[in-house]
Amino acid sequence: MSEQDGRTPALAFKGVDTHYGAAHILKDVDLEIYEGEMVCLLGGNASGKTTTLKAILGMVEPTRGMVYIDGQPVNGWTTAERVKAGISMVPENRRLFKRMTVKENLEIGTYLRDDEENFEADLEHIFELFPRVKERLSQKAGTLSGGEQQMVAVGRALMAKPKVLLMDEPSMGLAPVLVAQNFDIIDQINRAGTTVFMVEQNANMALSIADRGYVLQTGQIVLSDTAQGLLNNPQMRSAYLGEA
Ligand SMILES: Nc1ncnc2c1ncn2[C@@H]1O[C@H](COP(=O)(O)OP(=O)(O)OP(=O)(O)O)[C@@H](O)[C@H]1O
Ligand SMILES: [Mg+2]
């Protein structure tokens, strides 16, 4: 696999195709995400964004091509093995366990870790990022507001102490002020050292904090550039940035 400045990508796809039955979704997708980067994957509905994240976690297996974590081919690895290798996801629509408390949801994030005894210390770290989560620890997750659910979903993913955090449309369903707050937190998490790979339809927002981006169109990467390069790209501006 290729390298940049002699570095091995934290996450990479090489020629990945996926199918759901006869439906050919991802087509020859190449991706490289380096340690410390924040990279976004942009694209419209049904372009294959969630499928890409699922292929990283082994919830979808490529029909062709390779997925690498830290340079190691992980095709055939279980999702649990990939989480242990340092990948964690904030899924589309948060997917909290609604009848469980906030604290129980956060505990679930630690299940595949070997050092669960640090739970309380890690909780403190989550409270620093999201003070409101501390006030809601014993509340059932299903009764939280959308913004609060997003905080708990991010907190749960961080409890796994990931090297790479995958985020599937963090802005979805949130009011603009919450979207801005949410992106601020993602930026902080990245600055504190966690590599972030984020799927978004809100291209302007995502590119405002990302280092680089890829654009997916019906399962194919059609653009790949720095965030600034994409923001200035005329093709990008008309198709994704809301300009005629
Ligand atoms: N389990 C499945 N079985 C069959 N088809 C599926 C399955 N999951 C997704 N698809 C199809 O694969 C295509 C890509 O879906 P995917 O969820 O990756 O898109 P997306 O880019 O995340 O879209 P959105 O922005 O709406 O979340 C869609 O046409 C979808 O209907
Ligand atoms: Mg999706």
PDB file of C-alpha atoms and ligand atoms in Angstrom:
ATOM      1  CA  MET A   1       0.000   0.000   0.000  1.00  0.00           C
ATOM      2  CA  SER A   2       1.093   3.566  -0.592  1.00  0.00           C
ATOM      3  CA  GLU A   3       2.684   5.835   1.951  1.00  0.00           C
ATOM      4  CA  GLN A   4       2.961   9.576   2.376  1.00  0.00           C
ATOM      5  CA  ASP A   5       6.205  11.005   3.779  1.00  0.00           C
ATOM      6  CA  GLY A   6       7.086   7.455   4.758  1.00  0.00           C
ATOM      7  CA  ARG A   7       4.084   7.257   7.052  1.00  0.00           C
ATOM      8  CA  THR A   8       1.637   4.396   7.157  1.00  0.00           C
ATOM      9  CA  PRO A   9      -2.008   5.527   7.087  1.00  0.00           C
ATOM     10  CA  ALA A  10      -4.021   4.916  10.243  1.00  0.00           C
ATOM     11  CA  LEU A  11      -6.817   3.799   7.933  1.00  0.00           C
ATOM     12  CA  ALA A  12      -6.802   2.915   4.244  1.00  0.00           C
ATOM     13  CA  PHE A  13      -8.934   1.428   1.471  1.00  0.00           C
ATOM     14  CA  LYS A  14      -7.346   0.020  -1.646  1.00  0.00           C
ATOM     15  CA  GLY A  15      -9.670  -0.654  -4.575  1.00  0.00           C
ATOM     16  CA  VAL A  16     -12.676  -1.446  -2.394  1.00  0.00           C
ATOM     17  CA  ASP A  17     -15.948  -2.638  -3.929  1.00  0.00           C
ATOM     18  CA  THR A  18     -18.989  -3.615  -1.868  1.00  0.00           C
ATOM     19  CA  HIS A  19     -22.329  -5.138  -2.771  1.00  0.00           C
ATOM     20  CA  TYR A  20     -25.666  -5.560  -1.018  1.00  0.00           C
ATOM     21  CA  GLY A  21     -26.909  -8.620  -2.868  1.00  0.00           C
ATOM     22  CA  ALA A  22     -26.786  -7.641  -6.540  1.00  0.00           C
ATOM     23  CA  ALA A  23     -26.550  -3.909  -5.791  1.00  0.00           C
ATOM     24  CA  HIS A  24     -23.037  -2.643  -6.432  1.00  0.00           C
ATOM     25  CA  ILE A  25     -22.461   0.177  -3.908  1.00  0.00           C
ATOM     26  CA  LEU A  26     -18.792   1.144  -3.426  1.00  0.00           C
ATOM     27  CA  LYS A  27     -16.753   1.090  -6.626  1.00  0.00           C
ATOM     28  CA  ASP A  28     -12.969   0.936  -6.539  1.00  0.00           C
ATOM     29  CA  VAL A  29     -12.675   3.214  -3.516  1.00  0.00           C
ATOM     30  CA  ASP A  30      -9.202   4.299  -2.382  1.00  0.00           C
ATOM     31  CA  LEU A  31      -8.851   6.203   0.894  1.00  0.00           C
ATOM     32  CA  GLU A  32      -5.969   7.141   3.157  1.00  0.00           C
ATOM     33  CA  ILE A  33      -6.349   8.758   6.547  1.00  0.00           C
ATOM     34  CA  TYR A  34      -3.194   9.599   8.479  1.00  0.00           C
ATOM     35  CA  GLU A  35      -2.748   9.767  12.221  1.00  0.00           C
ATOM     36  CA  GLY A  36      -3.800  13.130  13.616  1.00  0.00           C
ATOM     37  CA  GLU A  37      -5.799  14.157  10.556  1.00  0.00           C
ATOM     38  CA  MET A  38      -9.426  15.142  10.337  1.00  0.00           C
ATOM     39  CA  VAL A  39     -10.781  13.933   7.023  1.00  0.00           C
ATOM     40  CA  CYS A  40     -14.345  14.211   5.805  1.00  0.00           C
ATOM     41  CA  LEU A  41     -16.271  12.100   3.322  1.00  0.00           C
ATOM     42  CA  LEU A  42     -18.893  14.184   1.548  1.00  0.00           C
ATOM     43  CA  GLY A  43     -21.686  13.067  -0.724  1.00  0.00           C
ATOM     44  CA  GLY A  44     -25.422  13.091  -1.255  1.00  0.00           C
ATOM     45  CA  ASN A  45     -28.041  10.622  -0.071  1.00  0.00           C
ATOM     46  CA  ALA A  46     -27.381   6.992  -0.939  1.00  0.00           C
ATOM     47  CA  SER A  47     -23.894   7.735  -2.292  1.00  0.00           C
ATOM     48  CA  GLY A  48     -22.367   5.063  -0.031  1.00  0.00           C
ATOM     49  CA  LYS A  49     -21.062   7.112   2.904  1.00  0.00           C
ATOM     50  CA  THR A  50     -22.451   4.931   5.696  1.00  0.00           C
ATOM     51  CA  THR A  51     -21.427   1.840   3.744  1.00  0.00           C
ATOM     52  CA  THR A  52     -17.846   3.155   3.746  1.00  0.00           C
ATOM     53  CA  LEU A  53     -17.866   3.433   7.545  1.00  0.00           C
ATOM     54  CA  LYS A  54     -19.437  -0.013   7.844  1.00  0.00           C
ATOM     55  CA  ALA A  55     -16.677  -1.441   5.653  1.00  0.00           C
ATOM     56  CA  ILE A  56     -14.067   0.059   7.993  1.00  0.00           C
ATOM     57  CA  LEU A  57     -15.714  -1.658  10.956  1.00  0.00           C
ATOM     58  CA  GLY A  58     -16.345  -4.947   9.192  1.00  0.00           C
ATOM     59  CA  MET A  59     -20.119  -4.612   9.238  1.00  0.00           C
ATOM     60  CA  VAL A  60     -19.892  -4.867   5.451  1.00  0.00           C
ATOM     61  CA  GLU A  61     -17.174  -6.982   3.800  1.00  0.00           C
ATOM     62  CA  PRO A  62     -15.655  -5.821   0.513  1.00  0.00           C
ATOM     63  CA  THR A  63     -16.328  -8.014  -2.483  1.00  0.00           C
ATOM     64  CA  ARG A  64     -13.020  -6.758  -3.879  1.00  0.00           C
ATOM     65  CA  GLY A  65     -10.131  -4.742  -2.483  1.00  0.00           C
ATOM     66  CA  MET A  66      -8.498  -4.310   0.898  1.00  0.00           C
ATOM     67  CA  VAL A  67      -9.125  -2.427   4.124  1.00  0.00           C
ATOM     68  CA  TYR A  68      -6.104  -1.569   6.281  1.00  0.00           C
ATOM     69  CA  ILE A  69      -5.809  -0.377   9.874  1.00  0.00           C
ATOM     70  CA  ASP A  70      -2.313   0.898  10.692  1.00  0.00           C
ATOM     71  CA  GLY A  71      -1.019  -0.826   7.570  1.00  0.00           C
ATOM     72  CA  GLN A  72      -2.463  -4.218   8.547  1.00  0.00           C
ATOM     73  CA  PRO A  73      -4.992  -5.828   6.223  1.00  0.00           C
ATOM     74  CA  VAL A  74      -8.141  -6.398   8.276  1.00  0.00           C
ATOM     75  CA  ASN A  75     -10.402  -8.114   5.732  1.00  0.00           C
ATOM     76  CA  GLY A  76     -12.120 -10.935   7.588  1.00  0.00           C
ATOM     77  CA  TRP A  77     -11.599  -9.390  11.019  1.00  0.00           C
ATOM     78  CA  THR A  78     -14.683  -9.111  13.222  1.00  0.00           C
ATOM     79  CA  THR A  79     -16.039  -5.726  14.241  1.00  0.00           C
ATOM     80  CA  ALA A  80     -14.880  -6.400  17.821  1.00  0.00           C
ATOM     81  CA  GLU A  81     -11.333  -6.998  16.615  1.00  0.00           C
ATOM     82  CA  ARG A  82     -11.364  -3.732  14.674  1.00  0.00           C
ATOM     83  CA  VAL A  83     -12.676  -1.829  17.702  1.00  0.00           C
ATOM     84  CA  LYS A  84      -9.837  -3.355  19.728  1.00  0.00           C
ATOM     85  CA  ALA A  85      -7.439  -2.137  17.058  1.00  0.00           C
ATOM     86  CA  GLY A  86      -8.565   1.412  17.859  1.00  0.00           C
ATOM     87  CA  ILE A  87     -11.589   2.222  15.702  1.00  0.00           C
ATOM     88  CA  SER A  88     -14.778   3.602  17.232  1.00  0.00           C
ATOM     89  CA  MET A  89     -17.912   5.016  15.616  1.00  0.00           C
ATOM     90  CA  VAL A  90     -20.631   7.504  16.402  1.00  0.00           C
ATOM     91  CA  PRO A  91     -23.363   5.981  14.229  1.00  0.00           C
ATOM     92  CA  GLU A  92     -25.968   7.705  12.096  1.00  0.00           C
ATOM     93  CA  ASN A  93     -28.850   8.904  14.331  1.00  0.00           C
ATOM     94  CA  ARG A  94     -26.723   8.291  17.483  1.00  0.00           C
ATOM     95  CA  ARG A  95     -28.239   4.833  18.183  1.00  0.00           C
ATOM     96  CA  LEU A  96     -28.248   5.093  21.966  1.00  0.00           C
ATOM     97  CA  PHE A  97     -29.802   2.400  24.106  1.00  0.00           C
ATOM     98  CA  LYS A  98     -32.897   4.426  24.857  1.00  0.00           C
ATOM     99  CA  ARG A  99     -34.131   2.570  27.940  1.00  0.00           C
ATOM    100  CA  MET A 100     -30.718   2.544  29.550  1.00  0.00           C
ATOM    101  CA  THR A 101     -29.335   5.453  31.528  1.00  0.00           C
ATOM    102  CA  VAL A 102     -26.726   7.837  30.216  1.00  0.00           C
ATOM    103  CA  LYS A 103     -24.166   6.223  32.521  1.00  0.00           C
ATOM    104  CA  GLU A 104     -24.975   2.738  31.257  1.00  0.00           C
ATOM    105  CA  ASN A 105     -24.649   3.932  27.669  1.00  0.00           C
ATOM    106  CA  LEU A 106     -21.208   5.339  28.447  1.00  0.00           C
ATOM    107  CA  GLU A 107     -20.200   2.090  30.163  1.00  0.00           C
ATOM    108  CA  ILE A 108     -20.993   0.168  26.995  1.00  0.00           C
ATOM    109  CA  GLY A 109     -18.290   2.151  25.246  1.00  0.00           C
ATOM    110  CA  THR A 110     -15.654   0.505  27.441  1.00  0.00           C
ATOM    111  CA  TYR A 111     -16.719  -3.107  26.917  1.00  0.00           C
ATOM    112  CA  LEU A 112     -13.989  -4.071  24.522  1.00  0.00           C
ATOM    113  CA  ARG A 113     -11.242  -2.397  26.488  1.00  0.00           C
ATOM    114  CA  ASP A 114      -8.868  -4.291  28.724  1.00  0.00           C
ATOM    115  CA  ASP A 115      -8.584  -1.514  31.326  1.00  0.00           C
ATOM    116  CA  GLU A 116     -12.148  -0.969  32.460  1.00  0.00           C
ATOM    117  CA  GLU A 117     -10.970   0.018  35.921  1.00  0.00           C
ATOM    118  CA  ASN A 118     -10.292   3.542  34.598  1.00  0.00           C
ATOM    119  CA  PHE A 119     -14.007   4.090  33.985  1.00  0.00           C
ATOM    120  CA  GLU A 120     -14.419   6.887  36.536  1.00  0.00           C
ATOM    121  CA  ALA A 121     -11.365   8.804  35.296  1.00  0.00           C
ATOM    122  CA  ASP A 122     -12.546   8.502  31.710  1.00  0.00           C
ATOM    123  CA  LEU A 123     -15.994   9.697  32.703  1.00  0.00           C
ATOM    124  CA  GLU A 124     -14.369  12.837  34.098  1.00  0.00           C
ATOM    125  CA  HIS A 125     -12.790  13.459  30.702  1.00  0.00           C
ATOM    126  CA  ILE A 126     -16.194  13.162  29.033  1.00  0.00           C
ATOM    127  CA  PHE A 127     -17.668  15.605  31.592  1.00  0.00           C
ATOM    128  CA  GLU A 128     -14.960  18.133  30.707  1.00  0.00           C
ATOM    129  CA  LEU A 129     -16.043  17.994  27.075  1.00  0.00           C
ATOM    130  CA  PHE A 130     -19.757  17.818  27.888  1.00  0.00           C
ATOM    131  CA  PRO A 131     -20.580  19.238  31.340  1.00  0.00           C
ATOM    132  CA  ARG A 132     -24.255  18.636  30.694  1.00  0.00           C
ATOM    133  CA  VAL A 133     -23.764  14.886  30.442  1.00  0.00           C
ATOM    134  CA  LYS A 134     -22.725  14.841  34.105  1.00  0.00           C
ATOM    135  CA  GLU A 135     -26.059  16.350  35.153  1.00  0.00           C
ATOM    136  CA  ARG A 136     -27.951  13.678  33.205  1.00  0.00           C
ATOM    137  CA  LEU A 137     -26.106  10.502  34.182  1.00  0.00           C
ATOM    138  CA  SER A 138     -29.094   8.684  35.644  1.00  0.00           C
ATOM    139  CA  GLN A 139     -31.576   9.869  33.019  1.00  0.00           C
ATOM    140  CA  LYS A 140     -32.859   7.371  30.449  1.00  0.00           C
ATOM    141  CA  ALA A 141     -31.064   8.103  27.176  1.00  0.00           C
ATOM    142  CA  GLY A 142     -34.328   8.028  25.192  1.00  0.00           C
ATOM    143  CA  THR A 143     -35.621  11.068  27.081  1.00  0.00           C
ATOM    144  CA  LEU A 144     -32.632  13.293  26.232  1.00  0.00           C
ATOM    145  CA  SER A 145     -32.894  16.089  23.686  1.00  0.00           C
ATOM    146  CA  GLY A 146     -31.302  15.486  20.286  1.00  0.00           C
ATOM    147  CA  GLY A 147     -28.288  17.599  21.175  1.00  0.00           C
ATOM    148  CA  GLU A 148     -27.802  15.774  24.460  1.00  0.00           C
ATOM    149  CA  GLN A 149     -28.093  12.408  22.714  1.00  0.00           C
ATOM    150  CA  GLN A 150     -25.344  13.472  20.334  1.00  0.00           C
ATOM    151  CA  MET A 151     -23.105  14.341  23.305  1.00  0.00           C
ATOM    152  CA  VAL A 152     -23.697  10.929  24.870  1.00  0.00           C
ATOM    153  CA  ALA A 153     -23.098   9.171  21.551  1.00  0.00           C
ATOM    154  CA  VAL A 154     -19.767  10.966  21.140  1.00  0.00           C
ATOM    155  CA  GLY A 155     -18.960  10.279  24.802  1.00  0.00           C
ATOM    156  CA  ARG A 156     -19.747   6.585  24.369  1.00  0.00           C
ATOM    157  CA  ALA A 157     -17.447   6.356  21.339  1.00  0.00           C
ATOM    158  CA  LEU A 158     -14.661   8.140  23.233  1.00  0.00           C
ATOM    159  CA  MET A 159     -14.975   5.754  26.184  1.00  0.00           C
ATOM    160  CA  ALA A 160     -13.439   3.143  23.882  1.00  0.00           C
ATOM    161  CA  LYS A 161     -10.296   5.344  23.758  1.00  0.00           C
ATOM    162  CA  PRO A 162     -10.161   5.169  19.969  1.00  0.00           C
ATOM    163  CA  LYS A 163      -7.185   6.092  17.823  1.00  0.00           C
ATOM    164  CA  VAL A 164      -9.596   6.789  14.982  1.00  0.00           C
ATOM    165  CA  LEU A 165     -13.071   8.167  15.596  1.00  0.00           C
ATOM    166  CA  LEU A 166     -15.615   7.594  12.824  1.00  0.00           C
ATOM    167  CA  MET A 167     -18.593   9.932  12.767  1.00  0.00           C
ATOM    168  CA  ASP A 168     -21.650   9.391  10.592  1.00  0.00           C
ATOM    169  CA  GLU A 169     -23.401  12.709   9.889  1.00  0.00           C
ATOM    170  CA  PRO A 170     -22.907  14.376  13.252  1.00  0.00           C
ATOM    171  CA  SER A 171     -24.982  17.374  12.161  1.00  0.00           C
ATOM    172  CA  MET A 172     -28.064  15.369  11.229  1.00  0.00           C
ATOM    173  CA  GLY A 173     -31.261  16.522  12.899  1.00  0.00           C
ATOM    174  CA  LEU A 174     -29.611  19.199  15.022  1.00  0.00           C
ATOM    175  CA  ALA A 175     -30.501  22.886  15.100  1.00  0.00           C
ATOM    176  CA  PRO A 176     -27.801  25.135  13.564  1.00  0.00           C
ATOM    177  CA  VAL A 177     -26.507  26.352  16.937  1.00  0.00           C
ATOM    178  CA  LEU A 178     -26.079  22.742  18.103  1.00  0.00           C
ATOM    179  CA  VAL A 179     -24.397  21.803  14.834  1.00  0.00           C
ATOM    180  CA  ALA A 180     -21.820  24.544  15.404  1.00  0.00           C
ATOM    181  CA  GLN A 181     -21.235  23.415  19.011  1.00  0.00           C
ATOM    182  CA  ASN A 182     -20.949  19.837  17.911  1.00  0.00           C
ATOM    183  CA  PHE A 183     -18.349  20.650  15.251  1.00  0.00           C
ATOM    184  CA  ASP A 184     -16.437  22.654  17.816  1.00  0.00           C
ATOM    185  CA  ILE A 185     -16.224  19.584  20.051  1.00  0.00           C
ATOM    186  CA  ILE A 186     -15.153  17.356  17.160  1.00  0.00           C
ATOM    187  CA  ASP A 187     -12.428  19.880  16.400  1.00  0.00           C
ATOM    188  CA  GLN A 188     -11.288  19.790  20.058  1.00  0.00           C
ATOM    189  CA  ILE A 189     -11.224  15.992  20.075  1.00  0.00           C
ATOM    190  CA  ASN A 190      -9.081  16.027  16.942  1.00  0.00           C
ATOM    191  CA  ARG A 191      -6.717  18.675  18.333  1.00  0.00           C
ATOM    192  CA  ALA A 192      -6.295  16.552  21.446  1.00  0.00           C
ATOM    193  CA  GLY A 193      -4.843  13.834  19.193  1.00  0.00           C
ATOM    194  CA  THR A 194      -7.668  11.607  17.978  1.00  0.00           C
ATOM    195  CA  THR A 195      -7.775  10.995  14.234  1.00  0.00           C
ATOM    196  CA  VAL A 196     -11.248  11.759  12.878  1.00  0.00           C
ATOM    197  CA  PHE A 197     -12.960  10.432   9.754  1.00  0.00           C
ATOM    198  CA  MET A 198     -16.320  12.132   9.382  1.00  0.00           C
ATOM    199  CA  VAL A 199     -19.170  11.532   6.973  1.00  0.00           C
ATOM    200  CA  GLU A 200     -21.252  14.625   6.278  1.00  0.00           C
ATOM    201  CA  GLN A 201     -23.804  16.091   3.913  1.00  0.00           C
ATOM    202  CA  ASN A 202     -23.173  19.519   5.418  1.00  0.00           C
ATOM    203  CA  ALA A 203     -20.088  20.143   3.280  1.00  0.00           C
ATOM    204  CA  ASN A 204     -19.513  23.753   4.336  1.00  0.00           C
ATOM    205  CA  MET A 205     -19.468  22.846   8.018  1.00  0.00           C
ATOM    206  CA  ALA A 206     -17.345  19.751   7.596  1.00  0.00           C
ATOM    207  CA  LEU A 207     -14.783  21.523   5.406  1.00  0.00           C
ATOM    208  CA  SER A 208     -14.554  24.387   7.874  1.00  0.00           C
ATOM    209  CA  ILE A 209     -12.826  22.080  10.372  1.00  0.00           C
ATOM    210  CA  ALA A 210     -11.397  19.238   8.243  1.00  0.00           C
ATOM    211  CA  ASP A 211      -7.866  19.010   6.849  1.00  0.00           C
ATOM    212  CA  ARG A 212      -8.910  17.111   3.745  1.00  0.00           C
ATOM    213  CA  GLY A 213     -11.985  15.704   2.114  1.00  0.00           C
ATOM    214  CA  TYR A 214     -13.200  13.109  -0.338  1.00  0.00           C
ATOM    215  CA  VAL A 215     -16.384  13.379  -2.370  1.00  0.00           C
ATOM    216  CA  LEU A 216     -18.373  10.231  -3.046  1.00  0.00           C
ATOM    217  CA  GLN A 217     -20.852  10.049  -5.922  1.00  0.00           C
ATOM    218  CA  THR A 218     -22.843   6.849  -6.475  1.00  0.00           C
ATOM    219  CA  GLY A 219     -20.132   4.840  -4.769  1.00  0.00           C
ATOM    220  CA  GLN A 220     -17.132   6.386  -6.490  1.00  0.00           C
ATOM    221  CA  ILE A 221     -14.614   8.923  -5.196  1.00  0.00           C
ATOM    222  CA  VAL A 222     -14.902  11.786  -7.679  1.00  0.00           C
ATOM    223  CA  LEU A 223     -12.857  14.417  -5.826  1.00  0.00           C
ATOM    224  CA  SER A 224     -10.104  14.316  -3.226  1.00  0.00           C
ATOM    225  CA  ASP A 225      -8.337  17.437  -2.025  1.00  0.00           C
ATOM    226  CA  THR A 226      -7.446  19.626   0.933  1.00  0.00           C
ATOM    227  CA  ALA A 227     -10.419  21.268   2.622  1.00  0.00           C
ATOM    228  CA  GLN A 228      -9.393  24.619   1.148  1.00  0.00           C
ATOM    229  CA  GLY A 229      -9.010  23.081  -2.307  1.00  0.00           C
ATOM    230  CA  LEU A 230     -12.517  21.636  -2.133  1.00  0.00           C
ATOM    231  CA  LEU A 231     -14.001  24.892  -0.845  1.00  0.00           C
ATOM    232  CA  ASN A 232     -12.483  26.665  -3.873  1.00  0.00           C
ATOM    233  CA  ASN A 233     -13.399  23.981  -6.396  1.00  0.00           C
ATOM    234  CA  PRO A 234     -16.078  25.235  -8.834  1.00  0.00           C
ATOM    235  CA  GLN A 235     -17.522  21.735  -9.367  1.00  0.00           C
ATOM    236  CA  MET A 236     -17.770  21.372  -5.608  1.00  0.00           C
ATOM    237  CA  ARG A 237     -19.332  24.785  -5.136  1.00  0.00           C
ATOM    238  CA  SER A 238     -22.185  24.140  -7.517  1.00  0.00           C
ATOM    239  CA  ALA A 239     -22.902  20.569  -6.426  1.00  0.00           C
ATOM    240  CA  TYR A 240     -22.354  20.591  -2.675  1.00  0.00           C
ATOM    241  CA  LEU A 241     -21.790  24.046  -1.283  1.00  0.00           C
ATOM    242  CA  GLY A 242     -25.147  25.511  -2.160  1.00  0.00           C
ATOM    243  CA  GLU A 243     -24.034  27.896  -4.890  1.00  0.00           C
ATOM    244  CA  ALA A 244     -25.397  28.193  -8.409  1.00  0.00           C
TER     245      ALA A 244
HETATM  246  N1  LIG B   1     -28.433  -3.487   4.162  1.00  0.00           N
HETATM  247  C1  LIG B   1     -28.672  -3.032   2.944  1.00  0.00           C
HETATM  248  N2  LIG B   1     -29.251  -3.814   2.011  1.00  0.00           N
HETATM  249  C2  LIG B   1     -29.489  -3.354   0.755  1.00  0.00           C
HETATM  250  N3  LIG B   1     -29.169  -2.128   0.331  1.00  0.00           N
HETATM  251  C3  LIG B   1     -28.591  -1.307   1.208  1.00  0.00           C
HETATM  252  C4  LIG B   1     -28.320  -1.703   2.553  1.00  0.00           C
HETATM  253  N4  LIG B   1     -27.750  -0.657   3.203  1.00  0.00           N
HETATM  254  C5  LIG B   1     -27.668   0.333   2.296  1.00  0.00           C
HETATM  255  N5  LIG B   1     -28.159  -0.050   1.102  1.00  0.00           N
HETATM  256  C6  LIG B   1     -28.218   0.785  -0.119  1.00  0.00           C
HETATM  257  O1  LIG B   1     -26.894   1.184  -0.445  1.00  0.00           O
HETATM  258  C7  LIG B   1     -26.866   2.510  -0.946  1.00  0.00           C
HETATM  259  C8  LIG B   1     -25.865   3.333  -0.128  1.00  0.00           C
HETATM  260  O2  LIG B   1     -26.332   3.421   1.208  1.00  0.00           O
HETATM  261  P1  LIG B   1     -25.548   4.231   2.319  1.00  0.00           P
HETATM  262  O3  LIG B   1     -26.322   4.044   3.576  1.00  0.00           O
HETATM  263  O4  LIG B   1     -24.128   3.847   2.317  1.00  0.00           O
HETATM  264  O5  LIG B   1     -25.695   5.718   1.776  1.00  0.00           O
HETATM  265  P2  LIG B   1     -25.350   7.116   2.477  1.00  0.00           P
HETATM  266  O6  LIG B   1     -24.435   7.840   1.564  1.00  0.00           O
HETATM  267  O7  LIG B   1     -24.912   6.888   3.875  1.00  0.00           O
HETATM  268  O8  LIG B   1     -26.777   7.844   2.454  1.00  0.00           O
HETATM  269  P3  LIG B   1     -27.457   8.845   3.523  1.00  0.00           P
HETATM  270  O9  LIG B   1     -26.817  10.167   3.323  1.00  0.00           O
HETATM  271  O10 LIG B   1     -28.894   8.865   3.117  1.00  0.00           O
HETATM  272  O11 LIG B   1     -27.230   8.293   4.889  1.00  0.00           O
HETATM  273  C9  LIG B   1     -28.291   3.008  -0.868  1.00  0.00           C
HETATM  274  O12 LIG B   1     -28.863   2.922  -2.137  1.00  0.00           O
HETATM  275  C10 LIG B   1     -28.953   2.067   0.112  1.00  0.00           C
HETATM  276  O13 LIG B   1     -30.328   1.905  -0.163  1.00  0.00           O
HETATM  277 MG    MG B   2     -25.692   7.382   5.698  1.00  0.00          MG
END
